Short mmCIF file of C-alpha atoms and ligand atoms in Angstrom, two decimals:
data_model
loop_
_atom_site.label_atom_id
_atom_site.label_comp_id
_atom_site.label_asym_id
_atom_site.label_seq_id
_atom_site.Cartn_x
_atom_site.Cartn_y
_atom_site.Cartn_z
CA UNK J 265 -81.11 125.25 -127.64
CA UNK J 266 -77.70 123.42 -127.38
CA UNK J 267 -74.57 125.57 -128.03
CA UNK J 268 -73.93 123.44 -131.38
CA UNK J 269 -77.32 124.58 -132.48
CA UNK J 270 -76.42 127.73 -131.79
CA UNK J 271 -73.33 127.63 -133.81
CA UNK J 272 -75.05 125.71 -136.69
CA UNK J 273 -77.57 128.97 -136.90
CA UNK J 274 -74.61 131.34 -136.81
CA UNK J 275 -73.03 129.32 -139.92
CA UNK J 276 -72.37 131.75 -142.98
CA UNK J 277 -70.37 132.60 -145.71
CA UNK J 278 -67.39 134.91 -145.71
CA UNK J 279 -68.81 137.00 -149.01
CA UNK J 280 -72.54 137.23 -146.87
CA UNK J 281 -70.71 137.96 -143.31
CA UNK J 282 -69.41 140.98 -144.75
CA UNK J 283 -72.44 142.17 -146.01
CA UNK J 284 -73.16 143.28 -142.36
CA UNK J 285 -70.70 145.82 -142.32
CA UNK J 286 -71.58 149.41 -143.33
CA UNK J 287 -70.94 152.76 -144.71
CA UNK J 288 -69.12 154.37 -142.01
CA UNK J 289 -68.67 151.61 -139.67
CA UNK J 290 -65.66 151.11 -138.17
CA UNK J 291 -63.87 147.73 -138.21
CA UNK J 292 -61.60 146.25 -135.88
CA UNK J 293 -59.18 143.25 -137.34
CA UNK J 294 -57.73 140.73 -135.41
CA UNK J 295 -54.25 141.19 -134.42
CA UNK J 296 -50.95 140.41 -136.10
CA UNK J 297 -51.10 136.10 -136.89
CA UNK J 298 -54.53 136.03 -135.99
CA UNK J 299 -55.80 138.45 -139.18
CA UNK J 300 -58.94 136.67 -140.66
CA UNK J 301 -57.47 136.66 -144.02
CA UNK J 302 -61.29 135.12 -145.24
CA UNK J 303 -63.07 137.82 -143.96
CA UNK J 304 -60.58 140.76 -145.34
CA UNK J 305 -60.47 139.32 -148.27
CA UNK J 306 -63.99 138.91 -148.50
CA UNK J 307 -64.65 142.70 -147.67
CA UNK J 308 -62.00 144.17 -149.75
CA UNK J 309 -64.05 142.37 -152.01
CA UNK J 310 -67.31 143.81 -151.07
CA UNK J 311 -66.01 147.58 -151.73
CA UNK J 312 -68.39 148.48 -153.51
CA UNK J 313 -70.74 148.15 -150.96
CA UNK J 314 -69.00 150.75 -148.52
CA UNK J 315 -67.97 154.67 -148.32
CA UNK J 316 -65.73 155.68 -145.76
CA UNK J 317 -65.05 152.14 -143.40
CA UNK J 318 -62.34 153.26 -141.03
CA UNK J 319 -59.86 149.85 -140.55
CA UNK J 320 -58.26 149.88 -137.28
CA UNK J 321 -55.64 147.46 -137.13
CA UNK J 322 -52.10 146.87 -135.39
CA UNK J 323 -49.04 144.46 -136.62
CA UNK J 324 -50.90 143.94 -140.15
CA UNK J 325 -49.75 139.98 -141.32
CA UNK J 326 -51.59 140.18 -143.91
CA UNK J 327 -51.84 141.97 -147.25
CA UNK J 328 -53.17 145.25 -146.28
CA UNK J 329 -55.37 145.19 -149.75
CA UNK J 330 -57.55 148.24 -148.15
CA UNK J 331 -54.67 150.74 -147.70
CA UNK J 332 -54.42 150.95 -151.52
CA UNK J 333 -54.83 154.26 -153.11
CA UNK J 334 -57.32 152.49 -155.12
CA UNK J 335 -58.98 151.89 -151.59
CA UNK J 336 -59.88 155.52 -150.21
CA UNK J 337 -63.04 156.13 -151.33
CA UNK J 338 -64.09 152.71 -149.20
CA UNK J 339 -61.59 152.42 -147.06
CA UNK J 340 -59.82 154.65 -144.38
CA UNK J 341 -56.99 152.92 -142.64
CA UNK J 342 -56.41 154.10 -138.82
CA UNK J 343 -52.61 152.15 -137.45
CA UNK J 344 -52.24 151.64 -134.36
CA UNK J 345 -48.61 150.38 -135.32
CA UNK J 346 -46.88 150.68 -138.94
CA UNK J 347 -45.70 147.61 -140.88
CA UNK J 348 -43.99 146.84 -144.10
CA UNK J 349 -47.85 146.62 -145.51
CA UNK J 350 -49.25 150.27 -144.22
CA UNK J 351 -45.89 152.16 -143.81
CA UNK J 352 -46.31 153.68 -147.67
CA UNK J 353 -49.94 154.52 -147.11
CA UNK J 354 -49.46 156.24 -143.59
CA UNK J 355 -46.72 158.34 -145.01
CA UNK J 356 -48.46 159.38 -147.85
CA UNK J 357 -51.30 160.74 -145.95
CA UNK J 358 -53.63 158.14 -147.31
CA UNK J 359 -53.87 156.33 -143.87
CA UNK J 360 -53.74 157.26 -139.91
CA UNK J 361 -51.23 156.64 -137.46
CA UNK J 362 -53.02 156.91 -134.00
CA UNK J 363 -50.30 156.86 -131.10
CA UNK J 364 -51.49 154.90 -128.04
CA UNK J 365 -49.31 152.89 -125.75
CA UNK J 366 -50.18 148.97 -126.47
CA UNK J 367 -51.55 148.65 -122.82
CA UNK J 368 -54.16 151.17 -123.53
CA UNK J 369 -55.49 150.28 -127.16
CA UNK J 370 -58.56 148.17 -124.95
CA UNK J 371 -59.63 151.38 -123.63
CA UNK J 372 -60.01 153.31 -127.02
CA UNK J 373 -62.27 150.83 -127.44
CA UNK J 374 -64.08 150.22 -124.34
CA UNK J 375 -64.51 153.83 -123.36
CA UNK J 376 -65.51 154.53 -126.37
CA UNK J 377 -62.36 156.96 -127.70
CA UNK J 378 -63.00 154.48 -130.42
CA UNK J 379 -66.13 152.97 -130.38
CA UNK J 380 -66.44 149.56 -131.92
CA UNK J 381 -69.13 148.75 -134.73
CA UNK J 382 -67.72 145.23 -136.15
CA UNK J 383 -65.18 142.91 -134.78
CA UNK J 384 -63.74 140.67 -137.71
CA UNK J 385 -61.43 138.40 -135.85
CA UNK J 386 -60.31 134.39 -136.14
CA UNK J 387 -60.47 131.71 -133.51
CA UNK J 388 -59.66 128.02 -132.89
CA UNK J 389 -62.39 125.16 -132.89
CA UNK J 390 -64.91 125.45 -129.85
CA UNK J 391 -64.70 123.15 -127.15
CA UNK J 392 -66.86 120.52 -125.92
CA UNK J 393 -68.38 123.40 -123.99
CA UNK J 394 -68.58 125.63 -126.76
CA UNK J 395 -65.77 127.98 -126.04
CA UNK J 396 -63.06 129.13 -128.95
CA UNK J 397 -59.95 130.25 -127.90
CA UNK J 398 -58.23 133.51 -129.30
CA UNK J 399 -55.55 131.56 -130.50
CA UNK J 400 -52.02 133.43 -131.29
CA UNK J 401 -53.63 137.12 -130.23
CA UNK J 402 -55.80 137.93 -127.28
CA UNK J 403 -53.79 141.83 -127.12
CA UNK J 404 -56.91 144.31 -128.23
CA UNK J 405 -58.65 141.42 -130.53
CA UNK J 406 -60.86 140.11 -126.79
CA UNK J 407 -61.20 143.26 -126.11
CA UNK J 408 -62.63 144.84 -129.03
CA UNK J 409 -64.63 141.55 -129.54
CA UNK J 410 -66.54 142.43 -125.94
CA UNK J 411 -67.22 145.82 -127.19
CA UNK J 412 -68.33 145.15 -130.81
CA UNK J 413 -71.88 145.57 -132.03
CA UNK J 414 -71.61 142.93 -134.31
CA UNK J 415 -68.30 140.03 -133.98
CA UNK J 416 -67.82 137.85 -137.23
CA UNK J 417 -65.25 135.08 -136.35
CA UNK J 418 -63.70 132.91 -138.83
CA UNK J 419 -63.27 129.49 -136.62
CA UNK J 420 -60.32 128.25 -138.57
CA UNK J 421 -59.64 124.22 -137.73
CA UNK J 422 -55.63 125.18 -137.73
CA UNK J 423 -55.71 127.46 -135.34
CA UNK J 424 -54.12 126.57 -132.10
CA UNK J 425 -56.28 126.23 -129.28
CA UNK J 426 -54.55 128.15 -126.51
CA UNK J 427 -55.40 129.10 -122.75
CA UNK J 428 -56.22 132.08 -121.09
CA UNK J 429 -58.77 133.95 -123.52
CA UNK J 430 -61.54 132.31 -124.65
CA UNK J 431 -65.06 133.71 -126.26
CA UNK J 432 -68.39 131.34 -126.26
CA UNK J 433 -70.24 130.60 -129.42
CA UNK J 434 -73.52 132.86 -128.09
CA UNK J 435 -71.14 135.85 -128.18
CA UNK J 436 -69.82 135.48 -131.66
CA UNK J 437 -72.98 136.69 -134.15
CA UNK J 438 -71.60 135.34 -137.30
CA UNK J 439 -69.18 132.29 -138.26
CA UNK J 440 -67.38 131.54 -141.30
CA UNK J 441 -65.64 128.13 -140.95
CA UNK J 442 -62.18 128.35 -142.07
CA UNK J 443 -59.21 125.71 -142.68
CA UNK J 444 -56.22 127.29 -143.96
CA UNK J 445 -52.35 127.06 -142.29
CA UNK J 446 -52.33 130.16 -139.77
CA UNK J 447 -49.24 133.21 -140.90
CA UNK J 448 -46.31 132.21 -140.00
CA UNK J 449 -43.61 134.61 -139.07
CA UNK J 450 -39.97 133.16 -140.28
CA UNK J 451 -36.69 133.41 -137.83
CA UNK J 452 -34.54 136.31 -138.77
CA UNK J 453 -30.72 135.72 -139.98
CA UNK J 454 -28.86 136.51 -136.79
CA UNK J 455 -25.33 138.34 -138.18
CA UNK J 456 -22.42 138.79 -136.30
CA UNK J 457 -23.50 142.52 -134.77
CA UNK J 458 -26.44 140.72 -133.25
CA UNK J 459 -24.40 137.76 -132.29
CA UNK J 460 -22.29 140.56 -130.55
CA UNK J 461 -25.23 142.81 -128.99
CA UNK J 462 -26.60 139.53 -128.27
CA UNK J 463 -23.60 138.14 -126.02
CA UNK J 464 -23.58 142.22 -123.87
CA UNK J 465 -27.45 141.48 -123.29
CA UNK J 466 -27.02 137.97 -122.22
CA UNK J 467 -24.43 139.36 -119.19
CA UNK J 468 -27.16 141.27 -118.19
CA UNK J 469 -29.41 138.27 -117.23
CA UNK J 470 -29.11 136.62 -113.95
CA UNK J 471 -30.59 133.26 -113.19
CA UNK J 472 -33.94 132.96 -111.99
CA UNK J 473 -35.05 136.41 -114.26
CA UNK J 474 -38.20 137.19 -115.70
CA UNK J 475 -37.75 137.95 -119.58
CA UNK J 476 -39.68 140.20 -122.02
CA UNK J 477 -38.46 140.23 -125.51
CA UNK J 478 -39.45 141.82 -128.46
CA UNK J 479 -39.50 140.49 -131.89
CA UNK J 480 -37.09 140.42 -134.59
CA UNK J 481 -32.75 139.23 -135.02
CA UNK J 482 -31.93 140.98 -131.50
CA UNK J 483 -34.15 139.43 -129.28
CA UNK J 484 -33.46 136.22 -130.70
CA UNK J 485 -29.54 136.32 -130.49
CA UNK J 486 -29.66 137.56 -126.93
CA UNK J 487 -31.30 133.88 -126.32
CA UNK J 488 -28.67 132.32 -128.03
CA UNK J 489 -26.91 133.26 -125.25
CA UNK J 490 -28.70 132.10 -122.75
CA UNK J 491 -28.44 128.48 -122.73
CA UNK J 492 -26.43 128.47 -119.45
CA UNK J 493 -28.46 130.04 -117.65
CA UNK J 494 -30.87 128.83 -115.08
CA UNK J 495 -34.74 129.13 -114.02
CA UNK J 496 -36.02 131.75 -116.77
CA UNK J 497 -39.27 132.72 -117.16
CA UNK J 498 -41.44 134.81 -119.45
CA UNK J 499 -43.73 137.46 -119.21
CA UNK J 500 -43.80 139.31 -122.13
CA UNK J 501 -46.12 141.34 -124.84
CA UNK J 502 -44.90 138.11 -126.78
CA UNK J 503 -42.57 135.79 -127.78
CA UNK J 504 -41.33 133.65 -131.11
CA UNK J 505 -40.12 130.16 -132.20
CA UNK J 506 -36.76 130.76 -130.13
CA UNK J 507 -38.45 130.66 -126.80
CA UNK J 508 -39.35 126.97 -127.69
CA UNK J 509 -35.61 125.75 -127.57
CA UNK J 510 -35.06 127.20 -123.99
CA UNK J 511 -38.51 125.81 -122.50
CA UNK J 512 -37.55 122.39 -124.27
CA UNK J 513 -33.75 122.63 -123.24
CA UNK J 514 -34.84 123.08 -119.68
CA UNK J 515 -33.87 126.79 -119.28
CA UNK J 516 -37.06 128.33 -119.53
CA UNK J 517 -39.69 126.84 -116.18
CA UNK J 518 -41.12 129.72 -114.93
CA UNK J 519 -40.30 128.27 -111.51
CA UNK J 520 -38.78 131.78 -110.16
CA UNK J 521 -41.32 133.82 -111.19
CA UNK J 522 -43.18 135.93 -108.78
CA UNK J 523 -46.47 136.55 -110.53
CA UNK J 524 -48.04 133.33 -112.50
CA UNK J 525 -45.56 130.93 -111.52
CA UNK J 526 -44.76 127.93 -113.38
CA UNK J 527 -45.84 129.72 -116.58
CA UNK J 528 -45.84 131.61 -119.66
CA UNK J 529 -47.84 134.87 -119.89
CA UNK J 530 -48.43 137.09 -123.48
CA UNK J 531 -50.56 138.66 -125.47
CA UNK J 532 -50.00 137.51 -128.68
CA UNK J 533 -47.77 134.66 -130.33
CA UNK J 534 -45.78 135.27 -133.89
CA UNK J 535 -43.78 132.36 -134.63
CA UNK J 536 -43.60 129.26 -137.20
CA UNK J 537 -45.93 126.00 -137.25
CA UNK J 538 -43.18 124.51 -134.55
CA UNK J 539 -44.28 127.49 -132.11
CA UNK J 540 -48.59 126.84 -132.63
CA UNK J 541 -47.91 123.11 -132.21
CA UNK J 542 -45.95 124.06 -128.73
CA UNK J 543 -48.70 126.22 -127.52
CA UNK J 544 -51.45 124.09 -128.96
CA UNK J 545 -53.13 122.83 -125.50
CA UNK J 546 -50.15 123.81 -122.95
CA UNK J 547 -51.44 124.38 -119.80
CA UNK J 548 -48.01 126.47 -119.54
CA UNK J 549 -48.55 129.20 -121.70
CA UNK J 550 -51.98 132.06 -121.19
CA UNK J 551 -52.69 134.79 -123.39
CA UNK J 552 -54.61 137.45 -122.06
CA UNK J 553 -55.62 141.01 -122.90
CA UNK J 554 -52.80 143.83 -123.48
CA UNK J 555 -54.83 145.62 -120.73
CA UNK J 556 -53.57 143.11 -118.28
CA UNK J 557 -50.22 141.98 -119.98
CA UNK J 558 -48.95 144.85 -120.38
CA UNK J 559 -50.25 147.00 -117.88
CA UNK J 560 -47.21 148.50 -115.86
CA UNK J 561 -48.64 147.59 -112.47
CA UNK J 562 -48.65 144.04 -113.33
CA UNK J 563 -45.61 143.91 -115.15
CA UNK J 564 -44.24 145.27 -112.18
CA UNK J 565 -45.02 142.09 -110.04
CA UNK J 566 -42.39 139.98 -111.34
CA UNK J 567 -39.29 140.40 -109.47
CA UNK J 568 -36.02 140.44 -111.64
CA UNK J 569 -37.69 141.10 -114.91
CA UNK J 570 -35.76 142.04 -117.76
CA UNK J 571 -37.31 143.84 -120.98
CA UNK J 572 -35.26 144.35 -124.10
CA UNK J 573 -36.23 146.45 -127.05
CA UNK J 574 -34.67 147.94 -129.63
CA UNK J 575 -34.91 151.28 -131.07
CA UNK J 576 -34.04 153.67 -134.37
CA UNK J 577 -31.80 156.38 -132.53
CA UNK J 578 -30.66 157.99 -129.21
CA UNK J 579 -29.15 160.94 -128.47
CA UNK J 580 -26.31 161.91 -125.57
CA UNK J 581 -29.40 162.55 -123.18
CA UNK J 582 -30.97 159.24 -123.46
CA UNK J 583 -33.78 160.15 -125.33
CA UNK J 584 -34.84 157.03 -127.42
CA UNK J 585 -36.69 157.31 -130.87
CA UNK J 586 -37.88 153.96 -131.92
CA UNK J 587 -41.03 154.65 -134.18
CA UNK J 588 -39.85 157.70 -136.61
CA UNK J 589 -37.20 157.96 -139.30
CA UNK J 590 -37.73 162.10 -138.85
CA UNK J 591 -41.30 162.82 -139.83
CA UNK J 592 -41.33 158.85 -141.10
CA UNK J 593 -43.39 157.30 -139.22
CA UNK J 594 -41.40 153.86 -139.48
CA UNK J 595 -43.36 151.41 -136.77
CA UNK J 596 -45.21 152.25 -133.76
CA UNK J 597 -45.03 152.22 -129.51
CA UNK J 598 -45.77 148.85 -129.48
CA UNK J 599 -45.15 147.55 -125.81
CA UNK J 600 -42.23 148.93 -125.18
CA UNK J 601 -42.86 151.86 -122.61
CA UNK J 602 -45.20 149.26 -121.13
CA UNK J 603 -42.05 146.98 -120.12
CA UNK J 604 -39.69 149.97 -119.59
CA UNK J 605 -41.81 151.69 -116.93
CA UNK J 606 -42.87 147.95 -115.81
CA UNK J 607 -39.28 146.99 -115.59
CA UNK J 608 -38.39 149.86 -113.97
CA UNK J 609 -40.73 149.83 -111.10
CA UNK J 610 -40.22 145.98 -110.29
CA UNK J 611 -37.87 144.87 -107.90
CA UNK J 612 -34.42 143.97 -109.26
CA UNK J 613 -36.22 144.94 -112.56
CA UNK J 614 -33.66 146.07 -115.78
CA UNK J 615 -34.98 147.52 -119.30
CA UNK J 616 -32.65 146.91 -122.27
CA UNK J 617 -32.44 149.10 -125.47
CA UNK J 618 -30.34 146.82 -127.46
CA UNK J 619 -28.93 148.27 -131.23
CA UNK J 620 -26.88 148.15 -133.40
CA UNK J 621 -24.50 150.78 -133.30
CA UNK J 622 -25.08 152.19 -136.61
CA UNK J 623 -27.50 152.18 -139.27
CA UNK J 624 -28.15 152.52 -143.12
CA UNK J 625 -24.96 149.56 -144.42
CA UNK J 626 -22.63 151.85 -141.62
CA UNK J 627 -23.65 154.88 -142.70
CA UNK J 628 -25.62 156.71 -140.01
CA UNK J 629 -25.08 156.22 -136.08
CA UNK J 630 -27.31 155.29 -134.32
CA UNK J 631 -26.51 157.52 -131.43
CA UNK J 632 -26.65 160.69 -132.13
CA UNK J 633 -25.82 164.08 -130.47
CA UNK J 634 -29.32 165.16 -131.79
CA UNK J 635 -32.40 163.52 -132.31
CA UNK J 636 -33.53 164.01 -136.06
CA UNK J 637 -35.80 167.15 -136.87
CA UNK J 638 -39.39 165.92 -136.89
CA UNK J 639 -39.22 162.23 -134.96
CA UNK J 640 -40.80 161.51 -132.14
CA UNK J 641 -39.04 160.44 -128.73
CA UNK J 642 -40.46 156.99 -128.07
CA UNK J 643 -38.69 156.48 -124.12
CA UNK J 644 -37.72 159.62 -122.14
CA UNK J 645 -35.00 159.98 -120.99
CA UNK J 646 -36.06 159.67 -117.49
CA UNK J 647 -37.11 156.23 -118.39
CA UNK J 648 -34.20 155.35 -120.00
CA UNK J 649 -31.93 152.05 -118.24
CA UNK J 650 -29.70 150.52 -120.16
CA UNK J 651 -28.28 150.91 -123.61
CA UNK J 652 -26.40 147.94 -125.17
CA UNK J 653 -24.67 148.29 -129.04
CA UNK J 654 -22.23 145.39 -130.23
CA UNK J 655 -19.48 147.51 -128.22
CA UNK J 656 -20.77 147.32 -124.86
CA UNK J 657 -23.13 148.40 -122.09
CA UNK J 658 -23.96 151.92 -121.18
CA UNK J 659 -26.06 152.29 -117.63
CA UNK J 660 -27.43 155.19 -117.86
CA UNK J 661 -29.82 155.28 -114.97
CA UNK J 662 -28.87 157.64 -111.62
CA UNK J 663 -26.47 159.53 -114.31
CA UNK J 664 -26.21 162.49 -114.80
CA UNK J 665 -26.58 164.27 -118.31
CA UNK J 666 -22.37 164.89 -118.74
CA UNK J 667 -21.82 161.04 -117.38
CA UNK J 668 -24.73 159.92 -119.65
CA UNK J 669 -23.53 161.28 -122.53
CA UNK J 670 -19.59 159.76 -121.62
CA UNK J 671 -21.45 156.35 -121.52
CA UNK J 672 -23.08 156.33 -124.66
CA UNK J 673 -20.25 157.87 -126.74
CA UNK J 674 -18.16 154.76 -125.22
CA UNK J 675 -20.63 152.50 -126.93
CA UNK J 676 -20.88 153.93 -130.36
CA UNK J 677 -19.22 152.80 -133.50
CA UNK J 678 -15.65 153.96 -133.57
CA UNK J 679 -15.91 156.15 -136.82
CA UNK J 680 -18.27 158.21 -135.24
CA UNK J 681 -17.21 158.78 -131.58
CA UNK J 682 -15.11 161.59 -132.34
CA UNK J 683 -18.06 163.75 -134.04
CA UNK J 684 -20.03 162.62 -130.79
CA UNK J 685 -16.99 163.85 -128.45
CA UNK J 686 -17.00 167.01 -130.29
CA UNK J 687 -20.34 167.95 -129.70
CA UNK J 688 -20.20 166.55 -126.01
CA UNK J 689 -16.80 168.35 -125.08
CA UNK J 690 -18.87 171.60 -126.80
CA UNK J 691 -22.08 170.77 -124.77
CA UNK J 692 -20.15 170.27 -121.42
CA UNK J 693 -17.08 172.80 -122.15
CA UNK J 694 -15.07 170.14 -121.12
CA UNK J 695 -12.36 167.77 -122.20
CA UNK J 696 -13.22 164.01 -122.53
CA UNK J 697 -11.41 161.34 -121.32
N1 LIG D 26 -31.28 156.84 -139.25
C1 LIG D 26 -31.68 156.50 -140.49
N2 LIG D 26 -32.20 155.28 -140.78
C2 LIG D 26 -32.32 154.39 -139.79
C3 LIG D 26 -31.92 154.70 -138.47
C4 LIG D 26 -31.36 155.97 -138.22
N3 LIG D 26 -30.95 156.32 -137.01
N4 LIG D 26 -32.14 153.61 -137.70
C5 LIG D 26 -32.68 152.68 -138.48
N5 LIG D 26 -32.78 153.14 -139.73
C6 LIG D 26 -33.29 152.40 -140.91
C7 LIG D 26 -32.48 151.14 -141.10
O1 LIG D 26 -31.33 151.36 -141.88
C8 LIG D 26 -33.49 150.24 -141.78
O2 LIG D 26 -33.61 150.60 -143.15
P1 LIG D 26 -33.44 149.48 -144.29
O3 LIG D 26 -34.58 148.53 -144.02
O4 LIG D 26 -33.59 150.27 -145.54
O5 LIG D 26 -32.10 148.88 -144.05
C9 LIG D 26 -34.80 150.64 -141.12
O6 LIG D 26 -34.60 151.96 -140.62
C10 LIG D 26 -35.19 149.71 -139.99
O7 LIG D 26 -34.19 149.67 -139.01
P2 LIG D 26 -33.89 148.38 -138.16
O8 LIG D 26 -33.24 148.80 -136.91
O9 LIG D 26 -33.20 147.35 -139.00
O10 LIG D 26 -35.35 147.84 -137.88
P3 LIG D 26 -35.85 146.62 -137.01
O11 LIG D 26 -36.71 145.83 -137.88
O12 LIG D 26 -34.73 145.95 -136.28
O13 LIG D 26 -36.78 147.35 -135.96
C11 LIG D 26 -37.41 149.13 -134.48
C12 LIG D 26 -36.27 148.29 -135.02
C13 LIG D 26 -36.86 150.09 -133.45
C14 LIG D 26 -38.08 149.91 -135.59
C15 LIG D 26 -38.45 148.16 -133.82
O14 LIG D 26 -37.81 147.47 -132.79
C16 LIG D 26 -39.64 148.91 -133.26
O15 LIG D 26 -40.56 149.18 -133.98
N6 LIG D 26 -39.65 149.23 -131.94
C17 LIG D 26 -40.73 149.96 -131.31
C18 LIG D 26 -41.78 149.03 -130.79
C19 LIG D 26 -41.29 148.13 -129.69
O16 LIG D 26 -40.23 148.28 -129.13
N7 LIG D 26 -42.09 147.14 -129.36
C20 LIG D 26 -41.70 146.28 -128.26
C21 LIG D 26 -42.21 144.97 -128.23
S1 LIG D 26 -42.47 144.10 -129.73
#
């Protein structure tokens, strides 16, 4: 049997796809821009057919219909990273929140911490050879996919077709043909404080580096301020539409890099309809699995890499909290003690923690002598490299706790340095200068 036989066997409905799924099952959706929206929507739908489904999902796109109170009797939400669409249900103890660094999601699945019953994910068109590509998100949606009892892909026509991760039609078990535009994830307004955090980053950058950004206002003003630089490359858990300017302005070739040269290397893509028609067939940029991405030891490889991330609070040790508001779980891990540890151990390698200084309209700063009662630290202190506010750079590596503290308290918002001196001068029992 040819493949397209194959696939013209496999042909369903969304509304009978679902119908596989059972009581008790648990369901793995596709990541972040990738989330077959059909095939959600088609099971949210189904309820009534199902007690007790446990969802596992990551960066949720998409409307999160399941984690309704209405929901629970069906559905049981388990995060593996908190979002505007899951934050309220995690908080109210209707839903989990699992912590698991982003590297290491692929082996609750594969050794079985979290064994996989369905796989509901979204792909591009197959190839003449019958291959589909995983698109915008190869991260923990490949990997749960080769674990799976039972995949159900929506092959959506708009999907970009990228390289790297692919999955053949005789591995897929059900397929719901889809053609609707893919999420789209809009810039953020850059303000002046990340104009300003931006520009300290930026300095911080030599030519010929190795980037790994996150996503949101920060990352995307520190490239702003790149445009003079020269031979950048990326190797990152992802990147966004601003990438696209550098690579096109001749800023971004890879050519430096000392692990995949001469290209692009993520897990997962977030962007607008200008980034999927970039990486739509360009042989420059791979996705592959988070296992591999953002695995330490690889990240490692690249000489002169540079990670920035962003984070909710540190105190005068270092200590970053970037997930929790208190006991608030806010967002998740994500990548970022991937690329801080990765960073760390490369050669020439730098990790960024870039904030604003304060928080809540001015309110609350950011550093703080004390981490909040109840949140949980996100980067040790031992990991901890650089901090960078719209004030300036603290190094805090090789420092020691009284010279960390000094650093950090020279980097926070005015109004609030001399609460922080107080408690510094009172920790140390000595004056500050
Ligand atoms: N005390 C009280 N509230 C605080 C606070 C603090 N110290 N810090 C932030 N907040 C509030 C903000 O005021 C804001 O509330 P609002 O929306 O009502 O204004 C909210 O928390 C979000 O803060 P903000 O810093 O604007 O969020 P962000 O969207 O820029 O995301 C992180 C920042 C740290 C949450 C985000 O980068 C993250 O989740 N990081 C961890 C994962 C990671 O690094 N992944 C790496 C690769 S993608």
């Amino acid at each position: 049997m040819s493949w397209q036989d194959v696939y013209q066997s496999k042909l369903t409905t969304a509304k009978d796809a679902v119908k596989h799924i059972e009581s008790g099952n648990r369901v793995v959706v596709g990541h972040a821009c990738s989330e077959p929206l059909a095939l959600v929507d088609a099971m949210v739908a189904n309820k009534d057919q199902y007690k007790d489904v446990e969802i596992v999902h990551m960066v949720a796109m998409g409307k999160s219909e399941y984690a309704k109170p209405e929901m629970a009797p069906h559905f049981r939400h388990n995060a593996l990273f908190v979002g505007g669409t899951t934050r309220k249900a995690v908080n109210e103890a209707r839903a989990d929140y699992t912590p698991c660094f982003f590297t290491e999601i692929p082996r609750l699945f594969k050794e079985e911490y979290l064994p996989v019953d369905v796989a509901l994910i979204q792909v591009s068109r197959p190839d003449e050879h019958g291959y589909c590509s995983f698109g915008l998100s190869s991260d923990y949606t490949k990997p749960a996919s080769e674990c799976a009892k039972i995949v159900i892909a929506e092959v959506n026509d708009q999907m970009p077709r990228t390289m790297g991760s692919f999955i053949h039609i005789s591995e897929i078990d059900h397929i719901v043909e889809t053609s609707y535009p893919i999420i789209e994830l809009q810039p953020p307004k850059i303000g002046e404080i990340e104009k300003a955090i931006g520009e300290n980053c930026a300095k911080l950058v030599e030519d010929g580096a190795t980037l790994q950004l996150g996503i949101g206002a920060i990352p995307d003003a520190v490239l702003l301020f790149l445009k003079d630089k020269k031979d950048l490359g990326i190797h990152s858990e992802m990147f966004s539409d601003g990438v696209v300017e550098l690579v096109e302005a001749g800023v971004i070739n890879n050519k430096k890099k000392t692990l995949h040269e001469g290209k692009m290397i993520v897990t997962f893509l977030m962007g607008t309809k200008r980034l999927y028609d970039f990486v739509h067939n360009n042989p420059t940029v791979e996705l592959h699995p988070v296992d591999y991405v953002n695995n330490p030891c690889v990240v490692m490889q690249n000489e002169n890499i540079i990670s920035i991330n962003s984070c909710i609070q540190v105190d005068l040790m270092g200590q970053i909290v970037s997930e929790s508001i208190g006991l608030k779980q806010f967002s998740g891990v994500g990548g970022q003690v991937d690329y801080i540890r990765g960073a760390s151990m490369a050669k020439r390698g730098k990790s960024i923690i870039a904030i604003p200084s304060t928080a809540s309209k001015g309110k609350v700063s950011r550093i703080a002598p004390f981490i909040d009662e109840g949140s949980a630290v996100t980067t040790s202190r031992n990991d901890v490299h650089y901090v960078v506010t719209e004030y300036g750079i603290a190094q805090l590596r090789g420092k020691s706790l009284k010279e960390r503290g000094r650093a950090l308290i020279n980097i926070a918002h005015p109004d609030f340095r001399p609460m922080l001196i107080e408690e510094w001068e009172r920790r140390f029992d000595t004056k500050f200068e």
